[in-house]
Coordinates of C-alpha atoms in Angstrom, one line a residue:
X1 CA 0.0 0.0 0.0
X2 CA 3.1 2.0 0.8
X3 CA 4.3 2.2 -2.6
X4 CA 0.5 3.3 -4.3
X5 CA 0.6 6.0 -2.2
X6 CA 3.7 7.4 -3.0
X7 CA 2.8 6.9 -6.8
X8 CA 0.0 8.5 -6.0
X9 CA 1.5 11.4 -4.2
X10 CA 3.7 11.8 -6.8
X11 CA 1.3 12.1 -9.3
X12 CA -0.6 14.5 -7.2
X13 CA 2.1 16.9 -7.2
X14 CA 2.4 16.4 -11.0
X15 CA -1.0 17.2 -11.2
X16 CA -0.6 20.6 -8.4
X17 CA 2.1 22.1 -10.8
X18 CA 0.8 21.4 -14.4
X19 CA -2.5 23.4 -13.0
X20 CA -0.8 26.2 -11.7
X21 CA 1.5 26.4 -14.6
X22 CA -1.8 26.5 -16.7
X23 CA -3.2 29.2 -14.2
X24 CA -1.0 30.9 -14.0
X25 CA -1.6 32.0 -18.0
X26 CA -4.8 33.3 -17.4
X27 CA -5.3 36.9 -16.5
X28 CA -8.4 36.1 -14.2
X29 CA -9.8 33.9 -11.7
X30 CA -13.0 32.6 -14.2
X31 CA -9.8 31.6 -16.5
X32 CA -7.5 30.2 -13.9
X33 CA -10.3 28.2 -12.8
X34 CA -11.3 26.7 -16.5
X35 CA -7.2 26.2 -16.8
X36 CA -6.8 24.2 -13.7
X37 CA -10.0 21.9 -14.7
X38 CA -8.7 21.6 -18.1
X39 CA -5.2 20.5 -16.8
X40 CA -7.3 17.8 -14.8
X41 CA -8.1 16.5 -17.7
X42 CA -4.8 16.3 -19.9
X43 CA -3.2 14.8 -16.7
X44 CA -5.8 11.9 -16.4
X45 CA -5.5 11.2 -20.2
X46 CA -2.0 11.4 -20.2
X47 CA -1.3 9.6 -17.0
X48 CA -4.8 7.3 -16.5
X49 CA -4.3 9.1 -12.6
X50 CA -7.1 11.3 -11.0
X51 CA -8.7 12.3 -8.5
X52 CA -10.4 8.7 -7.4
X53 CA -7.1 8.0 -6.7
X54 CA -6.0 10.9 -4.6
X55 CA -9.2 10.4 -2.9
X56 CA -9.5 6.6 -2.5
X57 CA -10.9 5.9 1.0
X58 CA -7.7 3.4 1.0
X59 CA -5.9 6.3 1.6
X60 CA -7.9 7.9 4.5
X61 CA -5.4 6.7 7.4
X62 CA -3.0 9.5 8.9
X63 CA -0.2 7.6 7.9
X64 CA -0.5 9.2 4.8
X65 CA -0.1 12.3 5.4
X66 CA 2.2 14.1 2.5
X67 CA -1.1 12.5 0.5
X68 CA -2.9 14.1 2.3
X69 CA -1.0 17.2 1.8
X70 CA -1.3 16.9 -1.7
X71 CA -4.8 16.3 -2.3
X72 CA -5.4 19.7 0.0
X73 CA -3.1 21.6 -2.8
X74 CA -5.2 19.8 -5.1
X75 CA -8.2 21.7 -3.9
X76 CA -6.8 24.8 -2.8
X77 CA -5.1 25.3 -6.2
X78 CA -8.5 25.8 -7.8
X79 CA -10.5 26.8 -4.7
X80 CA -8.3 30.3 -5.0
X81 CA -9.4 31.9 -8.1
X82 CA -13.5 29.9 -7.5
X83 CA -13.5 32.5 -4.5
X84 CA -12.6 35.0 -6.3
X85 CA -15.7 34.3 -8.0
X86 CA -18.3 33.2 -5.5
X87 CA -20.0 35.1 -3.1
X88 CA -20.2 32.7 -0.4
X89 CA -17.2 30.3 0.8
X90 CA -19.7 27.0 0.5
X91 CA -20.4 28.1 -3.3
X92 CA -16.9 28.2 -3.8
X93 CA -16.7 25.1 -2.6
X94 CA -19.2 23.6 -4.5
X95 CA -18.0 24.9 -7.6
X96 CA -14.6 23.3 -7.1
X97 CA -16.7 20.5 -6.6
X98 CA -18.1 20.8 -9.5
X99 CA -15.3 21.6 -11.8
X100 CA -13.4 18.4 -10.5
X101 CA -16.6 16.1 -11.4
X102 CA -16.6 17.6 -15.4
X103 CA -13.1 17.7 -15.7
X104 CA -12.6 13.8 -14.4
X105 CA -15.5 13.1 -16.9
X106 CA -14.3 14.7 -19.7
X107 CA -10.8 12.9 -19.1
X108 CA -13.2 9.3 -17.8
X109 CA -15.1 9.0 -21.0
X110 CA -12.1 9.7 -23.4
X111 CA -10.3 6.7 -21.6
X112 CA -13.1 4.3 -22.2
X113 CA -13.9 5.7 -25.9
X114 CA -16.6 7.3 -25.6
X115 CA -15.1 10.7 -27.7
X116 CA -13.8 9.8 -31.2
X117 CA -11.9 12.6 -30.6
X118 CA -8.1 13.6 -30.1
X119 CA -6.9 14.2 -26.5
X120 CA -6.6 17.9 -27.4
X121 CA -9.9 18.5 -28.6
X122 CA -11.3 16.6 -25.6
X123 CA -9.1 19.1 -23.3
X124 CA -10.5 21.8 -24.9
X125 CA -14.1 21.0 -24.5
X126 CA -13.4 20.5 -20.8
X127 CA -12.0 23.9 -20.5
X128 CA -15.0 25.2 -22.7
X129 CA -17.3 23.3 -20.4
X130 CA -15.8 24.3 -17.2
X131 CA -15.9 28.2 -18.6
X132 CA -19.6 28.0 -18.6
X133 CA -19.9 26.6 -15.3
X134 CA -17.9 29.5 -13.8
X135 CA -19.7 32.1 -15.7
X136 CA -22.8 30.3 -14.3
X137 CA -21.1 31.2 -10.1
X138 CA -19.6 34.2 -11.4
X139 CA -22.7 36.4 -12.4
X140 CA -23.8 36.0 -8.9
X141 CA -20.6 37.0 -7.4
X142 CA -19.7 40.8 -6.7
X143 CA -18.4 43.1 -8.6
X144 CA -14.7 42.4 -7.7
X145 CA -14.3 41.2 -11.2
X146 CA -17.0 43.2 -13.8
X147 CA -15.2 41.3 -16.7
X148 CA -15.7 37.9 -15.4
X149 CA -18.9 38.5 -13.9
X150 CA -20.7 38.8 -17.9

């Protein structure tokens, strides 16, 4: 068990800095927030690794902890720029919620063929997809951000 968490650890840190490196070229939350689901995506095509396994009730024990370290960067990464957005903490929440489901789907049905299409196009329509599901939180959020919020 010892050496699947450390894969997955690994691979959760992977994960952690391929989103922020795709945040980090967006100017604004809504787009960090598409980026980081999008990234989600590529990684689980690429790598077959998401978040079922960073959040596999195998690895509930405190023993692993730096897992557990990583799955919170995991969620902070794209809780950042969703509270930005959100009026409310618990919508932010729920939004990163939400962005993780589309994004593992997007990535979940390519693996098992349900897409005839490539991996990019796939990635794409994940970050298309998760763009309209922040615009959705974002035109109930205040005016922090007039651009993002449509």
């Amino acid at each position: 068990m010892a050496l699947l968490a450390a894969v997955a650890t690994s691979a959760a840190r992977e994960l952690y800095e391929l989103a922020r490196r795709w945040a980090k070229e967006e100017p604004d939350p809504a787009g960090q927030a598409a980026a980081i689901a999008a990234a989600h995506t590529r990684y689980l095509i690429d790598h077959r690794v998401g978040m079922d396994v960073f959040f596999a009730a195998t690895f509930e024990s405190p023993s692993f902890s730096e897992l557990h370290r990583e799955r919170r960067n995991l969620v902070n990464v794209l809780l950042a720029p969703c509270e930005m957005l959100c009026r409310e903490h618990e919508e932010a929440v729920e939004l990163v919620g939400q962005l993780h489901a589309q994004s593992h789907g997007f990535g979940a049905l390519f693996l098992s063929g349900c897409y005839g299409h490539r991996r990019d196009v796939v990635v794409a329509k994940a970050k298309s997809a998760a763009q309209t599901m922040v615009a959705a939180h974002s035109r109930t959020a205040p005016d922090r951000f007039p651009l993002a919020n449509g």
